[in-house]
Coordinates of C-alpha atoms in Angstrom, one line a residue:
M152 CA 56.6 -54.0 32.5
Y153 CA 56.5 -55.7 29.1
R154 CA 55.9 -55.2 25.5
V155 CA 54.2 -57.6 23.2
S156 CA 55.0 -57.2 19.5
M157 CA 53.3 -59.2 16.7
I158 CA 50.5 -60.2 19.0
A159 CA 49.0 -62.3 16.3
L160 CA 52.0 -64.7 16.4
M161 CA 50.7 -68.2 17.2
M162 CA 52.5 -70.3 19.8
I163 CA 54.6 -73.2 18.6
S164 CA 52.2 -74.8 16.2
A165 CA 55.3 -75.5 14.2
L166 CA 59.0 -75.2 15.0
A167 CA 60.9 -74.1 12.0
F168 CA 64.7 -74.0 11.9
P169 CA 67.1 -72.5 9.3
P170 CA 68.1 -74.7 6.4
S171 CA 71.0 -77.1 7.0
G172 CA 73.3 -74.8 5.1
A173 CA 72.4 -71.7 7.1
R174 CA 74.2 -70.7 10.2
A175 CA 72.0 -70.6 13.3
S176 CA 72.6 -67.9 15.8
R177 CA 72.6 -69.0 19.5
N178 CA 70.8 -65.8 20.5
V179 CA 68.2 -65.7 17.8
P180 CA 64.7 -67.1 18.7
I181 CA 63.4 -70.0 16.7
P182 CA 61.4 -68.6 13.7
I183 CA 57.8 -69.9 13.9
P184 CA 55.4 -69.7 11.0
R185 CA 51.9 -68.6 11.7
P186 CA 49.2 -71.1 10.6
A187 CA 45.8 -69.9 9.5
Q188 CA 43.3 -69.3 12.3
M189 CA 40.7 -72.0 12.9
D190 CA 37.4 -71.1 14.3
A191 CA 36.4 -73.0 17.5
S192 CA 33.2 -74.1 15.9
A193 CA 35.1 -76.0 13.1
D194 CA 34.9 -79.8 13.4
I195 CA 37.9 -82.0 13.8
G196 CA 36.8 -84.6 11.3
Q197 CA 34.7 -85.0 8.2
A198 CA 32.4 -87.3 10.1
S199 CA 31.1 -84.4 12.2
R200 CA 28.2 -82.4 11.1
S201 CA 28.6 -78.8 10.0
A202 CA 28.3 -76.1 12.7
A203 CA 25.2 -74.8 11.0
A204 CA 23.4 -78.1 11.3
S205 CA 24.3 -78.6 15.0
P206 CA 22.8 -76.8 18.0
V207 CA 24.8 -74.0 19.6
L208 CA 27.1 -75.9 22.0
F209 CA 29.0 -72.9 23.5
S210 CA 29.0 -69.2 23.1
G211 CA 31.0 -66.2 24.4
A212 CA 33.8 -63.9 23.4
R213 CA 36.4 -65.3 21.1
L214 CA 39.7 -65.7 23.0
T215 CA 42.7 -66.4 20.8
L216 CA 45.9 -67.8 22.1
E217 CA 47.6 -64.4 21.7
D218 CA 44.8 -62.7 23.6
A219 CA 45.2 -65.2 26.5
V220 CA 48.9 -64.6 26.7
F221 CA 48.5 -60.8 26.6
L222 CA 45.9 -60.9 29.3
G223 CA 48.0 -63.2 31.4
L224 CA 51.0 -60.9 31.2
R225 CA 48.8 -58.0 32.4
N226 CA 46.7 -59.7 35.0
N227 CA 48.2 -63.0 36.2
R228 CA 48.7 -62.9 39.9
T229 CA 51.9 -64.9 39.9
I230 CA 53.5 -62.5 37.5
R231 CA 52.3 -59.5 39.4
S232 CA 53.7 -61.0 42.6
A233 CA 57.1 -61.6 40.9
Y234 CA 57.2 -57.9 40.0
I235 CA 56.4 -56.9 43.5
D236 CA 59.3 -59.0 44.8
R237 CA 61.6 -57.3 42.3
A238 CA 61.2 -53.9 44.1
S239 CA 62.9 -55.4 47.2
E240 CA 65.6 -57.2 45.1
K241 CA 66.6 -54.1 43.2
F242 CA 66.8 -52.1 46.4
G243 CA 69.1 -54.8 47.9
L244 CA 71.5 -54.2 44.9
L245 CA 71.3 -50.4 45.5
V246 CA 72.4 -50.9 49.1
A247 CA 75.3 -53.1 48.1
E248 CA 76.5 -50.6 45.5
D249 CA 76.3 -47.8 48.1
R250 CA 79.1 -49.5 50.0
F251 CA 81.9 -47.1 48.8
N252 CA 79.8 -43.9 48.9
P253 CA 80.3 -41.3 51.7
Q254 CA 78.0 -41.9 54.7
F255 CA 76.9 -38.7 56.4
G256 CA 75.3 -38.5 59.8
I257 CA 74.8 -36.2 62.8
S258 CA 75.0 -37.4 66.4
G259 CA 74.3 -35.3 69.5
N260 CA 73.4 -35.1 73.1
V261 CA 71.5 -32.7 75.3
S262 CA 71.7 -33.2 79.1
R263 CA 71.2 -31.5 82.4
Q264 CA 72.7 -32.7 85.6
R265 CA 73.1 -31.7 89.3
I266 CA 76.2 -32.8 91.2
G267 CA 77.0 -31.6 94.7
G268 CA 74.5 -28.7 94.5
V269 CA 76.0 -27.5 91.2
E270 CA 73.7 -27.6 88.1
S271 CA 75.0 -27.8 84.6
S272 CA 73.6 -28.2 81.1
T273 CA 75.5 -29.7 78.2
V274 CA 74.8 -29.7 74.4
E275 CA 76.9 -31.8 72.1
V276 CA 76.6 -31.9 68.3
S277 CA 78.9 -33.9 66.0
P278 CA 78.2 -33.9 62.3
G279 CA 80.4 -36.5 60.5
V280 CA 81.1 -38.5 57.4
S281 CA 82.7 -41.9 56.9
L282 CA 84.1 -43.4 53.7
L283 CA 85.3 -46.9 52.8
T284 CA 87.6 -47.1 49.8
T285 CA 88.0 -50.1 47.5
T286 CA 91.5 -50.7 49.0
G287 CA 89.9 -51.3 52.4
A288 CA 90.9 -48.0 53.9
A289 CA 88.4 -46.5 56.3
I290 CA 88.3 -42.7 56.7
D291 CA 86.2 -41.0 59.4
F292 CA 85.8 -37.3 59.9
A293 CA 83.7 -35.5 62.5
W294 CA 83.3 -32.0 63.8
N295 CA 82.7 -32.2 67.6
T296 CA 81.1 -29.1 69.1
T297 CA 80.3 -29.0 72.9
A298 CA 78.7 -26.2 74.9
N299 CA 78.5 -26.4 78.7
W300 CA 76.6 -24.1 81.1
Q301 CA 77.2 -24.1 84.8
D302 CA 76.2 -21.9 87.7
T303 CA 79.9 -20.9 88.1
A304 CA 81.2 -20.8 84.6
N305 CA 80.4 -21.6 81.0
G306 CA 82.5 -23.5 78.5
F307 CA 82.6 -24.1 74.7
S308 CA 84.8 -26.4 72.6
S309 CA 85.0 -27.1 68.9
A310 CA 87.3 -29.6 67.2
A311 CA 87.7 -31.4 63.9
Q312 CA 88.7 -35.1 64.2
I313 CA 89.9 -37.3 61.4
G314 CA 90.9 -40.9 61.4
I315 CA 92.4 -43.2 58.8
E316 CA 93.0 -46.9 59.0
Q317 CA 94.4 -49.0 56.1
P318 CA 94.5 -52.8 56.4
L319 CA 97.7 -54.3 55.1
L320 CA 96.7 -58.0 55.0
R321 CA 93.3 -59.0 56.1
G322 CA 90.6 -56.8 54.5
A323 CA 93.1 -55.2 52.1
G324 CA 92.8 -55.1 48.3
V325 CA 90.3 -54.2 45.7
D326 CA 89.3 -57.8 45.0
V327 CA 88.3 -58.5 48.6
N328 CA 86.5 -55.2 49.1
M329 CA 84.6 -55.3 45.8
A330 CA 83.5 -58.9 46.3
P331 CA 80.2 -58.0 48.1
V332 CA 79.3 -55.6 45.3
R333 CA 80.2 -58.0 42.6
S334 CA 78.3 -60.8 44.3
A335 CA 75.2 -58.5 44.6
R336 CA 75.4 -57.7 40.9
L337 CA 75.6 -61.4 40.1
G338 CA 72.7 -62.0 42.4
E339 CA 70.7 -59.3 40.6
L340 CA 71.3 -61.1 37.3
V341 CA 70.1 -64.3 38.9
N342 CA 67.0 -62.5 40.1
K343 CA 66.2 -61.3 36.6
L344 CA 66.6 -64.8 35.2
R345 CA 64.3 -66.0 37.9
L346 CA 61.7 -63.4 36.8
N347 CA 62.1 -64.5 33.2
A348 CA 61.6 -68.1 34.2
T349 CA 58.5 -67.3 36.3
I350 CA 56.9 -65.4 33.4
S351 CA 57.9 -68.1 30.9
E352 CA 56.4 -70.9 33.0
T353 CA 53.2 -68.9 33.6
I354 CA 52.8 -68.2 29.9
A355 CA 53.2 -72.0 29.2
T356 CA 50.6 -72.7 31.8
I357 CA 48.2 -70.3 30.3
I358 CA 48.8 -71.8 26.8
L359 CA 48.1 -75.3 28.1
A360 CA 45.0 -74.1 29.9
H361 CA 43.8 -72.4 26.7
R362 CA 44.4 -75.6 24.8
A363 CA 42.6 -77.6 27.5
L364 CA 39.5 -75.4 26.9
L365 CA 39.9 -75.8 23.2
S366 CA 40.2 -79.6 23.5
T367 CA 37.0 -79.8 25.7
Q368 CA 35.2 -77.6 23.1
Q369 CA 36.1 -80.1 20.4
Q370 CA 35.2 -83.0 22.6
L371 CA 31.8 -81.5 23.1
Q372 CA 31.4 -81.1 19.4
L373 CA 32.5 -84.7 18.8
A374 CA 30.0 -85.9 21.4
Q375 CA 27.2 -83.8 19.8
A376 CA 28.1 -85.0 16.3
S377 CA 28.0 -88.6 17.5
L378 CA 24.6 -88.0 19.0
D379 CA 23.4 -86.5 15.8
R380 CA 24.6 -89.5 13.8
A381 CA 22.8 -91.8 16.3
E382 CA 19.6 -89.8 15.8
D383 CA 20.0 -90.1 12.0
L384 CA 20.4 -93.9 12.5
L385 CA 17.2 -94.0 14.5
T386 CA 15.4 -92.1 11.7
L387 CA 16.7 -94.7 9.2
N388 CA 15.6 -97.5 11.5
N389 CA 12.1 -96.1 11.8
A390 CA 11.9 -95.8 8.0
L391 CA 13.0 -99.4 7.6
I392 CA 10.6 -100.5 10.3
A393 CA 7.8 -98.6 8.6
G394 CA 8.6 -100.3 5.3
G395 CA 8.6 -103.7 6.9
R396 CA 12.3 -104.2 6.3
M397 CA 13.4 -104.2 9.9
A398 CA 12.0 -105.6 13.1
A399 CA 10.8 -103.0 15.6
M400 CA 13.0 -104.5 18.3
E401 CA 16.2 -103.5 16.5
A402 CA 15.5 -99.8 17.1
V403 CA 15.9 -100.3 20.8
Q404 CA 19.6 -100.6 20.4
T405 CA 19.7 -97.3 18.6
Q406 CA 17.6 -95.6 21.3
A407 CA 19.9 -96.9 24.0
D408 CA 22.9 -95.6 22.1
I409 CA 21.2 -92.1 21.8
E410 CA 20.7 -92.0 25.6
S411 CA 24.3 -92.9 26.1
Q412 CA 25.5 -90.2 23.7
K413 CA 23.3 -87.6 25.5
L414 CA 25.1 -88.5 28.7
A415 CA 28.4 -88.1 27.0
V416 CA 27.3 -84.6 25.8
L417 CA 26.5 -83.6 29.4
Q418 CA 29.8 -84.9 30.7
A419 CA 31.6 -83.0 28.0
R420 CA 29.8 -79.8 29.1
Q421 CA 30.8 -80.3 32.7
I422 CA 34.5 -80.7 31.7
L423 CA 34.2 -77.7 29.4
E424 CA 33.0 -75.5 32.3
T425 CA 35.9 -76.7 34.5
S426 CA 38.4 -75.9 31.8
R427 CA 36.9 -72.4 31.3
L428 CA 37.1 -71.6 35.0
M429 CA 40.7 -72.7 35.2
L430 CA 41.7 -70.5 32.3
L431 CA 39.8 -67.5 33.6
D432 CA 41.5 -67.9 37.0
L433 CA 44.9 -67.9 35.4
L434 CA 44.0 -64.7 33.5
A435 CA 42.5 -63.2 36.7
L436 CA 39.3 -62.4 34.9
D437 CA 35.7 -62.6 36.2
L438 CA 34.9 -66.3 36.5
G439 CA 31.5 -65.6 35.1
T440 CA 33.0 -64.4 31.7
K441 CA 31.9 -66.6 28.8
V442 CA 34.8 -67.2 26.4
V443 CA 35.4 -69.5 23.5
A444 CA 39.0 -70.6 22.8
V445 CA 40.2 -70.1 19.3
E446 CA 43.4 -71.7 17.8
S447 CA 44.4 -73.8 14.8
I448 CA 44.8 -77.5 15.7
D449 CA 46.3 -78.3 12.3
P450 CA 50.0 -78.5 13.2
K451 CA 53.0 -78.5 10.9
K452 CA 55.9 -80.9 11.3
A453 CA 58.7 -79.7 13.6
N454 CA 62.4 -80.1 13.1
T455 CA 63.6 -81.8 16.3
I456 CA 67.3 -82.3 15.6
I457 CA 69.1 -82.4 19.0
A458 CA 72.3 -80.9 17.6
R459 CA 70.3 -77.7 17.0
L460 CA 68.2 -77.7 20.1
L461 CA 70.8 -78.4 22.8
P462 CA 73.1 -75.4 22.0
I463 CA 70.0 -73.1 22.1
A464 CA 69.0 -74.4 25.5
L465 CA 72.4 -74.0 27.0
S466 CA 72.6 -70.4 25.8
E467 CA 69.0 -69.5 26.8
R468 CA 67.9 -71.6 29.8
Q469 CA 67.5 -69.4 32.8
D470 CA 68.4 -72.1 35.3
Y471 CA 71.6 -73.1 33.5
I472 CA 72.8 -69.4 33.1
G473 CA 71.8 -68.6 36.6
Q474 CA 73.8 -71.5 38.0
A475 CA 76.9 -70.2 36.1
Y476 CA 76.4 -66.9 38.0
V477 CA 76.1 -68.8 41.3
I478 CA 79.5 -70.4 40.6
E479 CA 81.0 -66.9 40.1
Q480 CA 79.5 -65.9 43.4
N481 CA 81.1 -68.9 45.1
K482 CA 84.5 -67.9 43.6
L483 CA 84.2 -64.5 45.2
G484 CA 83.4 -66.3 48.5
I485 CA 86.6 -68.2 48.2
T486 CA 88.5 -65.0 47.6
V487 CA 87.1 -63.5 50.8
A488 CA 87.6 -66.6 52.8
K489 CA 91.2 -66.9 51.8
N490 CA 91.8 -63.3 52.8
E491 CA 90.2 -64.0 56.2
Q492 CA 93.1 -66.4 56.9
L493 CA 95.6 -63.6 56.9
W494 CA 96.8 -61.6 60.0
D495 CA 95.0 -58.5 60.9
V496 CA 97.6 -55.8 60.4
S497 CA 96.7 -52.1 59.8
L498 CA 98.3 -48.7 59.7
Y499 CA 96.2 -46.0 61.4
A500 CA 96.4 -42.3 62.1
N501 CA 94.2 -40.0 64.1
A502 CA 94.3 -36.2 64.3
R503 CA 92.3 -33.7 66.3
F504 CA 92.4 -29.9 65.8
G505 CA 90.3 -27.3 67.4
S506 CA 89.9 -25.0 70.4
Q507 CA 88.2 -24.8 73.8
H508 CA 87.1 -21.8 75.8
S509 CA 86.1 -21.6 79.4
E510 CA 85.1 -18.5 81.4
G511 CA 87.7 -17.4 83.8
M512 CA 90.4 -19.7 82.2
G513 CA 90.7 -18.3 78.7
S514 CA 91.0 -20.2 75.4
D515 CA 93.2 -23.1 74.5
R516 CA 94.1 -24.6 71.1
I517 CA 93.9 -28.3 70.5
A518 CA 96.3 -30.1 68.2
N519 CA 96.7 -33.9 68.8
V520 CA 98.2 -36.3 66.2
M521 CA 98.7 -40.0 66.6
A522 CA 99.8 -42.7 64.2
G523 CA 100.8 -46.3 64.6
L524 CA 100.6 -50.0 63.6
R525 CA 97.8 -52.2 64.9
F526 CA 97.9 -56.0 64.6
T527 CA 96.0 -59.1 65.7
I528 CA 97.6 -62.5 65.2
P529 CA 95.4 -65.5 65.9
I530 CA 97.1 -68.7 66.9
N531 CA 94.6 -71.5 66.7
D532 CA 91.3 -69.9 65.4
L533 CA 89.6 -72.8 63.6
G534 CA 86.5 -70.7 62.9
R535 CA 88.3 -68.8 60.2
Q536 CA 89.6 -72.0 58.6
Q537 CA 86.0 -73.2 58.6
Q538 CA 85.0 -70.3 56.4
L539 CA 87.5 -71.4 53.7
V540 CA 86.4 -75.0 54.0
D541 CA 82.7 -74.0 53.6
A542 CA 83.5 -71.7 50.7
N543 CA 85.4 -74.4 48.8
T544 CA 82.6 -76.9 49.5
S545 CA 79.9 -74.5 48.2
Y546 CA 82.0 -73.9 45.0
Q547 CA 82.4 -77.6 44.3
N548 CA 78.7 -78.3 44.9
A549 CA 77.7 -75.4 42.6
T550 CA 80.0 -76.8 39.9
L551 CA 78.5 -80.2 40.3
Q552 CA 75.0 -78.8 40.2
L553 CA 75.8 -77.1 36.9
E554 CA 76.6 -80.5 35.5
V555 CA 73.3 -81.9 36.9
I556 CA 71.3 -79.1 35.3
R557 CA 73.0 -79.6 32.0
S558 CA 72.3 -83.3 32.1
G559 CA 68.7 -82.6 33.0
I560 CA 68.3 -80.2 30.2
E561 CA 69.6 -82.7 27.6
M562 CA 67.4 -85.4 29.1
Q563 CA 64.3 -83.1 28.9
I564 CA 65.0 -82.0 25.3
R565 CA 65.7 -85.5 24.0
G566 CA 62.6 -86.8 25.7
T567 CA 60.4 -84.1 24.4
A568 CA 61.9 -84.2 20.9
S569 CA 61.2 -88.0 20.8
Q570 CA 57.7 -87.4 22.0
I571 CA 57.1 -84.8 19.3
D572 CA 58.3 -87.2 16.6
L573 CA 56.1 -90.0 17.9
L574 CA 53.0 -87.8 18.2
W575 CA 53.5 -86.6 14.6
Q576 CA 53.4 -90.3 13.5
Q577 CA 50.3 -90.8 15.7
I578 CA 48.6 -87.9 14.0
A579 CA 49.1 -89.4 10.6
I580 CA 47.9 -92.8 11.8
A581 CA 44.9 -91.3 13.6
E582 CA 43.9 -89.3 10.5
K583 CA 44.0 -92.4 8.3
S584 CA 42.1 -94.4 11.0
R585 CA 39.5 -91.7 11.2
D586 CA 39.0 -91.5 7.4
L587 CA 38.7 -95.3 7.1
A588 CA 36.3 -95.5 10.1
L589 CA 34.1 -92.8 8.4
Q590 CA 34.2 -94.7 5.1
A591 CA 33.3 -97.9 7.0
V592 CA 30.3 -96.2 8.7
T593 CA 29.1 -94.8 5.4
V594 CA 29.3 -98.2 3.6
E595 CA 27.6 -100.0 6.5
K596 CA 24.7 -97.5 6.5
A597 CA 24.3 -98.1 2.8
K598 CA 24.3 -101.8 3.4
L599 CA 21.8 -101.4 6.2
N600 CA 19.5 -99.4 3.9
A601 CA 19.7 -102.2 1.4
G602 CA 18.9 -104.8 4.0
R603 CA 22.4 -106.4 4.0
S604 CA 23.5 -105.3 7.5
T605 CA 22.2 -104.8 11.0
T606 CA 21.9 -101.9 13.4
F607 CA 24.3 -103.6 15.8
Q608 CA 27.0 -103.6 13.1
V609 CA 26.5 -99.9 12.3
Q610 CA 26.6 -99.0 16.0
S611 CA 29.9 -101.0 16.4
L612 CA 31.4 -99.0 13.5
E613 CA 30.1 -95.8 15.0
G614 CA 31.9 -96.6 18.2
S615 CA 35.1 -97.1 16.3
L616 CA 34.6 -93.8 14.5
R617 CA 34.1 -92.0 17.9
D618 CA 37.3 -93.6 19.2
S619 CA 39.3 -92.6 16.1
E620 CA 38.0 -89.0 16.3
T621 CA 39.0 -88.8 20.0
Q622 CA 42.4 -90.3 19.3
L623 CA 43.0 -87.8 16.5
L624 CA 42.0 -84.8 18.7
S625 CA 44.2 -86.1 21.5
A626 CA 47.2 -86.5 19.2
R627 CA 46.9 -83.0 17.8
I628 CA 46.5 -81.3 21.1
G629 CA 49.2 -83.4 22.6
Y630 CA 51.5 -82.5 19.7
L631 CA 50.9 -78.8 20.1
N632 CA 51.4 -79.0 23.9
S633 CA 54.7 -80.9 23.4
L634 CA 55.9 -78.0 21.2
T635 CA 55.0 -75.5 23.9
Q636 CA 56.8 -77.7 26.4
L637 CA 59.9 -77.8 24.2
D638 CA 59.8 -74.0 23.8
L639 CA 59.8 -73.7 27.6
Q640 CA 62.7 -76.2 27.9
L641 CA 64.7 -74.3 25.4
G642 CA 64.3 -71.1 27.4
T643 CA 62.9 -69.3 24.3
T644 CA 59.3 -68.7 25.3
L645 CA 59.7 -65.0 25.7
A646 CA 61.7 -64.7 22.5
T647 CA 59.0 -66.8 20.7
W648 CA 56.4 -64.3 21.8
H649 CA 58.6 -61.3 21.2
I650 CA 58.1 -60.2 24.8
N651 CA 60.6 -57.7 26.1
L652 CA 60.5 -57.3 29.9
K653 CA 61.1 -53.8 31.2
D654 CA 62.5 -54.1 34.7

């Protein structure tokens, strides 16, 4: 069904394009560098405690992004359903391409009757073959054999019958007769593109679910780190109270903050469990499986030049290419509809050769030949004209829809590219904000220890630090998800992951 090469390839944590002097190929996937793996237990900021000093927050099998994609390709129910549908679609093409192959069959009849006191039995067997040619000619051949038994006499006849009919106007010509086959082949290409799109969208969904689990893991660590810092502050408060340098009432604020942070940890655990179940359901794994998402969240800057991205999308997007095939199908429909406007004029010929034998009457030879011209000329049949009107309308709508799809693709890419650029700026600002907030907390704690600050002031700065850490995590995850979305919008998801679908 598929083949995954370079399974360790990380999803779009950085989009890299050829240098400006290089010539980019429209059919070559965007080269993506592989960042170093980052353990799920690694903290997002320097303000967080080390993993060794914190309690075990989550445990389970390490699930990398590549592992999630591989399992999704193998187990995801949406992908499996798409492949089940492909069996019916491929058989439909087989039926269409069988249009000009000889069709063999056998017909027959066995009967017994009584008329006027005379009983008779009859056996008829007629093997035959029919053939439709690409010019529209229909050829039928049958060998009719009949045996009759009566009380008074028996009879037997055997004759070969052949008929040929060649349309001259309506139904004549290779283009008209090959139109159903060509339309079915175009439809098969559309079906393959639809399969690719389904798998690409499913992969993107799995990636986003994996990052959602990773994000909740990091949020849980941030909540635990904030709780740890609050407990450290309480320890410092108690030491200052014991030394007579702080009133005992000031520790109440810290204790209240600790309870608030414990609640935040519990809420983060609840969100973590929900994210884990959603990912396992997408991977069709046992929902009781314990997994830990693993991926680097240290992105690299992406090159989002629209002049490079748009040509790639127009050459790779499944919906855009598929709509072009639909337009070709509508052109074939116009060809057939125009042909239907012609008179029905055909040359035909029939011949029958054989013999018949009857007891008491001897044998006779059969040799019948007939040829002629058959025609039907409609005078005011608006139904056939309606076919041409409908075909032209479908073609015009399909052409317009292609323009709509192209405009939508450009709008998506421009919007996502702008979002990526803004998120990159947000990451830089969030990192600086986080670092300054950490420094402010460190300085304020030193001032508190020296008796030059208050617990309230430290807690206020701790709140700012928590906000800055959350903003940085959100910006990084959002940036990576935007890159995944851009890869999907470019239609290069399968190429990015080096997935070759075997259909």
